[in-house]
Tab-separated table of C-alpha atoms and ligand atoms in Angstrom:
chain	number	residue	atom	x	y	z
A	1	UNK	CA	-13.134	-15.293	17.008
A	2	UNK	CA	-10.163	-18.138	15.914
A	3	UNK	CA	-7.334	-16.548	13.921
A	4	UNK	CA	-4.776	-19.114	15.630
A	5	UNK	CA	-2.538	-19.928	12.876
A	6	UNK	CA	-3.669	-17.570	10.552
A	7	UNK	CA	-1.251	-15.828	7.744
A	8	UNK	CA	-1.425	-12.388	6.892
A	9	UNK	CA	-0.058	-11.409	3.542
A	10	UNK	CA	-1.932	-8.813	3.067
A	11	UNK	CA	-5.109	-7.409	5.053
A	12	UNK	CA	-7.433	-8.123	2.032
A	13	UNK	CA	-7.498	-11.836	2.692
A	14	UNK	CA	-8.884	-11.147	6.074
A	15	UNK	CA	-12.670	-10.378	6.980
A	16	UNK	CA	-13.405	-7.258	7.989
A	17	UNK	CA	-14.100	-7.811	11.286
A	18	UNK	CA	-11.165	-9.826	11.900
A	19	UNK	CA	-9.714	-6.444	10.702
A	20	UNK	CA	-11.395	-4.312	13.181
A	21	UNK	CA	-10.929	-7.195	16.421
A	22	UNK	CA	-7.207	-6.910	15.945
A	23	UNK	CA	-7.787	-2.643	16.200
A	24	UNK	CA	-9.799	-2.599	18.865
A	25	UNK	CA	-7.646	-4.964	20.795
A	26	UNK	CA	-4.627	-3.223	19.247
A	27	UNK	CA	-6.301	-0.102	21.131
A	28	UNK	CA	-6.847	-2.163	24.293
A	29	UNK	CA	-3.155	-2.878	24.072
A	30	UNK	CA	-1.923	0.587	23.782
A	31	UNK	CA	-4.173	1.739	26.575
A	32	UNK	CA	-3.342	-1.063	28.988
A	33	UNK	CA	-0.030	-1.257	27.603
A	34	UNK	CA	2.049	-3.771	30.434
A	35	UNK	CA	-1.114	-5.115	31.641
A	36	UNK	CA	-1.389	-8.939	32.842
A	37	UNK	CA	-3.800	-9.871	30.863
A	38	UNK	CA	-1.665	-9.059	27.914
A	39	UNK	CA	2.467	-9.820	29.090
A	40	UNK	CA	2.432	-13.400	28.949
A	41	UNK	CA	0.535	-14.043	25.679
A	42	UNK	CA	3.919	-15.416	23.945
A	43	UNK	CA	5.586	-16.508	26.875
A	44	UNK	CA	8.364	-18.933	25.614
A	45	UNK	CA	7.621	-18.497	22.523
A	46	UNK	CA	9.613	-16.784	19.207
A	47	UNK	CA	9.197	-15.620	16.671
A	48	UNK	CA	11.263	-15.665	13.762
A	49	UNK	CA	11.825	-12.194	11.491
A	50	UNK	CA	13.477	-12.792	7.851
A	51	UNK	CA	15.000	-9.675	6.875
A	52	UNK	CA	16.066	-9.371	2.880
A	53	UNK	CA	16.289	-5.655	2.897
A	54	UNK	CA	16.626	-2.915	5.569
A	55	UNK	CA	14.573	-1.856	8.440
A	56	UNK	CA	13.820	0.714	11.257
A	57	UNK	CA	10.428	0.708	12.085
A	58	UNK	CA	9.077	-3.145	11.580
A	59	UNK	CA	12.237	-4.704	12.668
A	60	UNK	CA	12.052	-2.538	16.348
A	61	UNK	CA	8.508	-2.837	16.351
A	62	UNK	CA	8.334	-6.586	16.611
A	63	UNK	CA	11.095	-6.995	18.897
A	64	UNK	CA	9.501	-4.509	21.225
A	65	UNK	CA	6.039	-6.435	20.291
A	66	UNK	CA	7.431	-9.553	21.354
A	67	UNK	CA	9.623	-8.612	24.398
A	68	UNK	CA	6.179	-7.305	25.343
A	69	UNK	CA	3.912	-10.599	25.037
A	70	UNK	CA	6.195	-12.228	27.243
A	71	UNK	CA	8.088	-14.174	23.735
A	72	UNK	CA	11.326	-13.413	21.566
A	73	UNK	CA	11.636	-12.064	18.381
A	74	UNK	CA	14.969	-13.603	16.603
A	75	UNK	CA	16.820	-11.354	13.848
A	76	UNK	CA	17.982	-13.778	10.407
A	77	UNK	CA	19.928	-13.020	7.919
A	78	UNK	CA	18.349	-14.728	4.923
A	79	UNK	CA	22.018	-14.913	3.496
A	80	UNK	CA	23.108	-16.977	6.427
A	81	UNK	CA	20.399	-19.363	5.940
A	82	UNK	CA	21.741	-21.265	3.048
A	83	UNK	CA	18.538	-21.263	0.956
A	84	UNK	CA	18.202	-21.752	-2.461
A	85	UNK	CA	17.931	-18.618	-4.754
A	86	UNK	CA	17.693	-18.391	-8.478
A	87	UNK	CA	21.165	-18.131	-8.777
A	88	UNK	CA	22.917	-20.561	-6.223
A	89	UNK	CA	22.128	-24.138	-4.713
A	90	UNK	CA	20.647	-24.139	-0.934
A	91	UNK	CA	17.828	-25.466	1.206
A	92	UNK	CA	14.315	-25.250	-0.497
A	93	UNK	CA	11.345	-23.409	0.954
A	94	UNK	CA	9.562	-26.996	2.211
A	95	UNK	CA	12.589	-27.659	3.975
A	96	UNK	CA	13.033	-24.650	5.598
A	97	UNK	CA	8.826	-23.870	6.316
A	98	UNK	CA	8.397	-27.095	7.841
A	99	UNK	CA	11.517	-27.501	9.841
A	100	UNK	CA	11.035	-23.718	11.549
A	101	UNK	CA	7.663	-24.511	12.243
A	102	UNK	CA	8.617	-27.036	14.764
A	103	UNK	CA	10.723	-23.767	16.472
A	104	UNK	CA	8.971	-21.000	16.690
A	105	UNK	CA	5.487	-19.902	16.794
A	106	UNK	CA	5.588	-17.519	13.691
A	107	UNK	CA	7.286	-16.458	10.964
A	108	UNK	CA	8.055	-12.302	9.023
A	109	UNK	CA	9.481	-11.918	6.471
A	110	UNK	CA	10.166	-8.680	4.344
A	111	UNK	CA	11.740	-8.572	0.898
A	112	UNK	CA	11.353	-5.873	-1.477
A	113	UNK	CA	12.103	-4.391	-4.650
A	114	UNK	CA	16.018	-4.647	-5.559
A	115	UNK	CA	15.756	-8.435	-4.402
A	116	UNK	CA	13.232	-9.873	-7.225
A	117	UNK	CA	13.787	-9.686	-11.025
A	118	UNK	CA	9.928	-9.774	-11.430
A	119	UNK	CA	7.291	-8.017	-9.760
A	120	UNK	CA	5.051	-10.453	-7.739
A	121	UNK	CA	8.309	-12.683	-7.410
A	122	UNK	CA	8.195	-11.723	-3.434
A	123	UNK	CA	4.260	-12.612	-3.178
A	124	UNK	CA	4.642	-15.661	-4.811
A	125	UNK	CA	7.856	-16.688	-2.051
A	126	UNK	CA	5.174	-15.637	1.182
A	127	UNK	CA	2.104	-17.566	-0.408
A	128	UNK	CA	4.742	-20.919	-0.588
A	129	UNK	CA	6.171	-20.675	2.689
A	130	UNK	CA	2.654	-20.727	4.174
A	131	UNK	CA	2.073	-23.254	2.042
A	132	UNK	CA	4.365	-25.511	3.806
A	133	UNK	CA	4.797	-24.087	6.945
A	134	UNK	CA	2.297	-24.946	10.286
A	135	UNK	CA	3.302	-21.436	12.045
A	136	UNK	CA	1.624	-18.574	10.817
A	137	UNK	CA	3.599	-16.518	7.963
A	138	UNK	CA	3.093	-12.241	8.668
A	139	UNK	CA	4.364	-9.804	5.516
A	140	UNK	CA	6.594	-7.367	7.238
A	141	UNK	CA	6.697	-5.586	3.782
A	142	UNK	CA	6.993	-7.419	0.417
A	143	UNK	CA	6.593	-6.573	-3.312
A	144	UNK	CA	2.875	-6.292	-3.158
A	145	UNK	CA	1.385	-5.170	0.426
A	146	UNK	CA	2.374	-4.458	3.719
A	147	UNK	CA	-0.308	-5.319	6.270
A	148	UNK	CA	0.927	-4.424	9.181
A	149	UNK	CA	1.449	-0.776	7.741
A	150	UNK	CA	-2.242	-0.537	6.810
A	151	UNK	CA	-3.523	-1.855	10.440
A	152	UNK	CA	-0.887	0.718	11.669
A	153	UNK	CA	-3.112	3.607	9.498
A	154	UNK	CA	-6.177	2.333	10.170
A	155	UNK	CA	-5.913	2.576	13.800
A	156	UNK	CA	-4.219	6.461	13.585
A	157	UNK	CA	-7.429	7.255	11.561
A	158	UNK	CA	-9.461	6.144	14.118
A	159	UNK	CA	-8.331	8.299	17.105
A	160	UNK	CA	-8.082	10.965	14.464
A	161	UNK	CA	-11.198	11.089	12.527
A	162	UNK	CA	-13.543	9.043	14.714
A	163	UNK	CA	-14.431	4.873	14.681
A	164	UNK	CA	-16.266	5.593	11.406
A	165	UNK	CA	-14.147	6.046	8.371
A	166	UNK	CA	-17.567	5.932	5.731
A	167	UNK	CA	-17.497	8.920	3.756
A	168	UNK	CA	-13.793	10.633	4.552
A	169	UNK	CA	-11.537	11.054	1.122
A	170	UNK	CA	-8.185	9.341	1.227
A	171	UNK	CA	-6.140	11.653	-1.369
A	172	UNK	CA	-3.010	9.010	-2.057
A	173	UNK	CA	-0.449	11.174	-3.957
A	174	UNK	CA	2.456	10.275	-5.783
A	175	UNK	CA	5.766	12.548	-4.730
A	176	UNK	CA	8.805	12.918	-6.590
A	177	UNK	CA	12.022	11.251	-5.443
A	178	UNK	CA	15.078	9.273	-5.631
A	179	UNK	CA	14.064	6.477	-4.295
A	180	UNK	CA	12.282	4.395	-6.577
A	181	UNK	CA	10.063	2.787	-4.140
A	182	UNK	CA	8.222	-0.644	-3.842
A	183	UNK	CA	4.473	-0.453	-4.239
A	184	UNK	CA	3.758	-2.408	-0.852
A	185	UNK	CA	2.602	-0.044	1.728
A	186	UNK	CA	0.498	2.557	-1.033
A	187	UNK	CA	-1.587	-0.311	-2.522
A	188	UNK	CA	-2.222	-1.891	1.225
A	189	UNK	CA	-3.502	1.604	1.778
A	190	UNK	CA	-5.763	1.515	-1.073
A	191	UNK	CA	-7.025	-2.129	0.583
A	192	UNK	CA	-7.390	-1.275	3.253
A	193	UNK	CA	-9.005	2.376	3.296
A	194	UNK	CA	-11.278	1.116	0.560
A	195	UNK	CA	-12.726	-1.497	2.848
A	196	UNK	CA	-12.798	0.704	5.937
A	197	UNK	CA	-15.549	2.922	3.457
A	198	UNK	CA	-13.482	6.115	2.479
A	199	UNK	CA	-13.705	7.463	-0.496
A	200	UNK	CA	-10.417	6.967	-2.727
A	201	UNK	CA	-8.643	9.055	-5.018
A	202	UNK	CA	-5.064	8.346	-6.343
A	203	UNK	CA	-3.707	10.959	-8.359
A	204	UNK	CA	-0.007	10.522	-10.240
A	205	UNK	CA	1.856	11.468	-13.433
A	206	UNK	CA	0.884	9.206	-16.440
A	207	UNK	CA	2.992	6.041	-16.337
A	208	UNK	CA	2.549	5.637	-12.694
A	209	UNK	CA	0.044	2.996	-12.773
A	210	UNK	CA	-0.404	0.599	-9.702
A	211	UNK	CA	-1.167	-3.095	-9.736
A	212	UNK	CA	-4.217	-3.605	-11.976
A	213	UNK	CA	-5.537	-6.101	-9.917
A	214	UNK	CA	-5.069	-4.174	-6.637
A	215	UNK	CA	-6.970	-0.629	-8.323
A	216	UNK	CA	-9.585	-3.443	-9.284
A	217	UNK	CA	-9.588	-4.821	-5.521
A	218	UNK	CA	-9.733	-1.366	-4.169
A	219	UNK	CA	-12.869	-0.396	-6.377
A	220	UNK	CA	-14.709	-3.200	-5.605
A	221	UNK	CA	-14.435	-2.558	-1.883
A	222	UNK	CA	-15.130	1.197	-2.231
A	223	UNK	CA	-18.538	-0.072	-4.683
A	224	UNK	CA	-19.056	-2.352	-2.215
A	225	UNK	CA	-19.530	0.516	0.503
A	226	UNK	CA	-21.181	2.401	-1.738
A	227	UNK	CA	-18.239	5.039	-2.261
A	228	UNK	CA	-16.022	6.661	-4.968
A	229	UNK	CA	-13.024	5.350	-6.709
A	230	UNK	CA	-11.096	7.996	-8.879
A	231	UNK	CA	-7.924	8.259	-10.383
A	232	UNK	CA	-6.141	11.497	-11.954
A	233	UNK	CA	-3.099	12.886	-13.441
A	234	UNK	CA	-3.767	16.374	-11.861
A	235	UNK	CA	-1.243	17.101	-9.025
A	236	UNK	CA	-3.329	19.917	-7.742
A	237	UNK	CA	-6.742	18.545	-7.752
A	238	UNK	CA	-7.385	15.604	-5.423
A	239	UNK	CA	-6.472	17.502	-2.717
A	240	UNK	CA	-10.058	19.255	-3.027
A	241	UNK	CA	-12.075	18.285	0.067
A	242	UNK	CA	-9.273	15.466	1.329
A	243	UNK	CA	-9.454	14.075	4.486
A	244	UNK	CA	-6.505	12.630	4.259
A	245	UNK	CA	-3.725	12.610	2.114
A	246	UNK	CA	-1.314	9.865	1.967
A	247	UNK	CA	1.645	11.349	-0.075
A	248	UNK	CA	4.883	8.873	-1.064
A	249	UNK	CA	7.092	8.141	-4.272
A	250	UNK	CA	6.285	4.427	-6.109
A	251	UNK	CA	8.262	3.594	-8.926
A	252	UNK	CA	6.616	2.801	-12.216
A	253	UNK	CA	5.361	-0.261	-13.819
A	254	UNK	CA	8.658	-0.347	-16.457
A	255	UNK	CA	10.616	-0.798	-13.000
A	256	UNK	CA	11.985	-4.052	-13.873
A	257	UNK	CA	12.813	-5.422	-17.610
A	258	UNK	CA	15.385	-7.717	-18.788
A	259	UNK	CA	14.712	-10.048	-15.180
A	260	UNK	CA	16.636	-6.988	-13.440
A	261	UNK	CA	15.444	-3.812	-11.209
A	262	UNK	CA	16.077	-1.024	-12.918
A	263	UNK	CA	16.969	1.595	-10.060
A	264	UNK	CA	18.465	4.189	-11.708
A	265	UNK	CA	16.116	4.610	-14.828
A	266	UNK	CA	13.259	5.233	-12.492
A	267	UNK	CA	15.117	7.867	-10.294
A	268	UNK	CA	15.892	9.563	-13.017
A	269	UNK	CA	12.736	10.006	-14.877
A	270	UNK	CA	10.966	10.452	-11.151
A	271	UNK	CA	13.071	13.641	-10.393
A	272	UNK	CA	11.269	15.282	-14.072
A	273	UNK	CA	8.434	15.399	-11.754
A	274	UNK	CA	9.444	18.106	-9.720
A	275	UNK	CA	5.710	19.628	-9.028
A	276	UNK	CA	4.489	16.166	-7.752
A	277	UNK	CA	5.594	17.355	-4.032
A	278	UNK	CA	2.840	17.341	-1.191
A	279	UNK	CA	3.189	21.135	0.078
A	280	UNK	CA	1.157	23.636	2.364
A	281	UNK	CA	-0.598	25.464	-0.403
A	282	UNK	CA	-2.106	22.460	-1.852
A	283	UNK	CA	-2.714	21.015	1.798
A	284	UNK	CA	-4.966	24.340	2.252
A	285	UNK	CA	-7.465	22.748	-0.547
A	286	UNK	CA	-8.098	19.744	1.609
A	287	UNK	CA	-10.683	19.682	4.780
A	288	UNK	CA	-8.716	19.589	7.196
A	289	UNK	CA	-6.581	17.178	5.884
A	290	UNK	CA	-4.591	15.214	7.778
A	291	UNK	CA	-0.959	14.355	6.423
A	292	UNK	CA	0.225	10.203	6.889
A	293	UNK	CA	3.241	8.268	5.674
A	294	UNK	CA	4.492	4.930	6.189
A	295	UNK	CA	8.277	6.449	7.264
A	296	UNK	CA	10.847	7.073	6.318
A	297	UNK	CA	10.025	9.757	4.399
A	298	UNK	CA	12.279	11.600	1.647
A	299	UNK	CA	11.182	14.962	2.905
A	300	UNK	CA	11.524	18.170	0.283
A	301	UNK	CA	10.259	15.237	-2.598
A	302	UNK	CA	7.635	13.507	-1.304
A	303	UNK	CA	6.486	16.302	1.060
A	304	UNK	CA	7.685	19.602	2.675
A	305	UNK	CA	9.135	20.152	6.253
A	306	UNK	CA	6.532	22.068	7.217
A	307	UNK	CA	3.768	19.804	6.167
A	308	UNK	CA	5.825	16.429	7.603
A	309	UNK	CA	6.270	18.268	10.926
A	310	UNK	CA	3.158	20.138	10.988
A	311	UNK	CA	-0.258	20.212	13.530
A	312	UNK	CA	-1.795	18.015	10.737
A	313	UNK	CA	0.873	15.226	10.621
A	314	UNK	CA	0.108	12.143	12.289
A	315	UNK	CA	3.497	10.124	11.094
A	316	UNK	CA	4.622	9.187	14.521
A	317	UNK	CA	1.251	8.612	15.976
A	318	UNK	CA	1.324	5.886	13.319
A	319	UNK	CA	4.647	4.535	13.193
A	320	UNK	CA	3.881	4.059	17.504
A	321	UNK	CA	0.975	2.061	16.172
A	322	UNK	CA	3.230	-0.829	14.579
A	323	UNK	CA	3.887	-2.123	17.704
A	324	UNK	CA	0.287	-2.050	19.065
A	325	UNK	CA	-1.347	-3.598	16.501
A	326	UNK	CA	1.591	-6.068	16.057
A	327	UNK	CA	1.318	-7.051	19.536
A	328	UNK	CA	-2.728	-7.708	18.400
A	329	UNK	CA	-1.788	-9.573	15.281
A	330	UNK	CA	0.690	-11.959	17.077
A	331	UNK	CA	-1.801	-12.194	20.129
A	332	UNK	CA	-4.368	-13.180	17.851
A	333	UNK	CA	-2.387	-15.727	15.567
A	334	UNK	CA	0.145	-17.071	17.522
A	335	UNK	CA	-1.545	-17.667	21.245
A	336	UNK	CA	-4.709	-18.940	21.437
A	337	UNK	CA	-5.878	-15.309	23.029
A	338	UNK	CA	-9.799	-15.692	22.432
A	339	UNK	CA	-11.510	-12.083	21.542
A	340	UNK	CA	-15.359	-11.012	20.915
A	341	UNK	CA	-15.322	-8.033	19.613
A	342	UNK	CA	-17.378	-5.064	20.849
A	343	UNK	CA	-20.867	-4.728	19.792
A	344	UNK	CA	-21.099	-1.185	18.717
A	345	UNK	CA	-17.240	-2.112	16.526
A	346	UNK	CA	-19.714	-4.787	15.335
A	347	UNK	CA	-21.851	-2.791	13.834
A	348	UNK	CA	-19.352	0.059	12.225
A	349	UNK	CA	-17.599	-3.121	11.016
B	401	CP	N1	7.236	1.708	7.550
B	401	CP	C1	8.222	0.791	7.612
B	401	CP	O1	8.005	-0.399	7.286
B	401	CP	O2	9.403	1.253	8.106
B	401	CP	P1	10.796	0.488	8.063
B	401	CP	O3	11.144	0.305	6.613
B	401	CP	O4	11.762	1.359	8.796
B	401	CP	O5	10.612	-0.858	8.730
């Protein structure tokens, strides 16, 4: 399998079993974690990590990720980079894409909700860059999806539920909060899940629609498997018969107006919601379920200490995934590492 040079925006523009070959080797890589065959994949190489807005968990997972390939990860300050925004005079994204691709051997960048007037505006910045650029471009986290996250999931479900997702019910809750947060790492969820064949409900308080297109996405790949798509404004019932429930704030769809983000509107009318919390006696209507979240999480909103830090939490077993299976990504897209993938992933896949 090539995917030298390859982009990843978000997880639904790859096949699925380019999906599954970067777990499985994102598995090997845990297992075998300072092996060889596996320290010198990036050796003089770096890669390049845009930062627009904070970070605890991508930014140390791809320094680790790279220290551990053998490469270099270097930190930028897109302010320091004198490129051109909407509202001041700098170096275009051409430029700057073609020029850094004679660098390094790949390019992240995150940028989220306060730093777009429009939502898509981050999307639209990612798709040009690997427009121009020859290096491939990797979302750490934008205005739309956040890949790595989802690959991160993925691969917890899979020591936790078994290889074969087909069939277990992703509950993906909305909690209350102050945080007003970007939609990125809940609809690369719904991607993502969908296509690995669980069943999908998302269940919020009217007005808390997602992306159309995404919920469209995310039912055709649950049709596709031949599963169920549901949506509901009940905060008690999807938890019936969960496998999994995924429980985080997202702000609404009135989020931005007037070319601004309005922060402060969407706290306020979030924190109304004050049922919309993920808590043990709801988590005893599930089957078992296990509880996920991206991190961090704004515990005693989104979810309750005793569910976050509970036998059914699997938060850190995740977040320790980032850097495995953003060792696999950059292994696969930025050296020419050449991988078959298993026969019996294959088939699951
Ligand atoms: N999950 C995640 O992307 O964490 P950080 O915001 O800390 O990078």
């Amino acid at each position: 399998m090539n995917l030298f040079g390859k982009d990843l925006i978000t997880t639904q523009d790859w096949e699925k079993d380019e999906l599954t070959a970067v777990l499985e080797l994102a598995e090997d890589m845990q297992k075998k974690r300072f092996s060889p065959k596996y320290t010198k994949l990036l050796q003089h190489k770096t890669f390049f990590m845009f930062f627009y807005n904070p970070s605890v968990r991508t930014r140390q997972s791809f320094e680790c990720a790279s220290t551990e390939l053998g490469g270099h990860a270097q930190y930028l300050e897109p302010g320091g980079m004198r490129l051109k925004t909407k509202k001041t005079a700098g170096e275009i994204i051409e430029d700057a894409a073609r020029v850094m691709s004679r660098y390094a051997a790949g390019i992240g960048i995150r940028m989220l909700e306060d730093k777009i007037t429009r939502y898509g505006e981050a999307d639209d910045m990612l798709r040009e860059y690997a427009k121009f650029a020859d290096i491939p471009i990797v979302s750490m986290a934008h205005d739309k999806y956040h890949p790595c996250q989802g690959l991160a999931d993925i691969m917890g479900l899979r020591k936790h539920l078994g290889r074969d997702l087909k069939g277990k019910k992703l509950l993906l809750y909305w909690g209350h909060g102050a945080l007003a947060r970007s939609w990125c790492s809940v609809q690369e969820a719904l991607l993502i899940y969908s296509r690995f064949g669980m069943d999908v409900t998302v269940a919020s308080p009217e007005g808390y629609n997602l992306d159309p297109a995404v919920i469209e996405s995310s039912k055709k790949n649950c049709g596709d498997n031949g599963r169920k798509f549901e949506i509901t404004h009940d905060p008690v019932e999807g938890y019936r018969g969960a496998h999994v429930v995924y429980a985080r704030n997202w702000m609404s769809p009135n989020a931005y107006h007037d070319g601004e983000f309005h922060k402060q509107e969407e706290v306020d009318k979030a924190l109304q919601h004050s049922r919309w919390i993920c808590d043990e006696q709801k988590m005893k209507l599930t089957d078992k379920g296990l509880y996920i979240h991206p991190m961090p999480i704004d515990r005693g909103h989104e979810v309750t200490d005793e569910v976050a830090s509970g036998p059914r939490s699997i938060i850190y077993d995740v977040a320790e995934n980032r850097l495995h299976a953003q060792k696999a990504i950059m292994a696969l897209t930025m050296s020419k590492f050449d991988y078959k993938l298993k026969k019996t992933a294959a088939k699951v896949a």
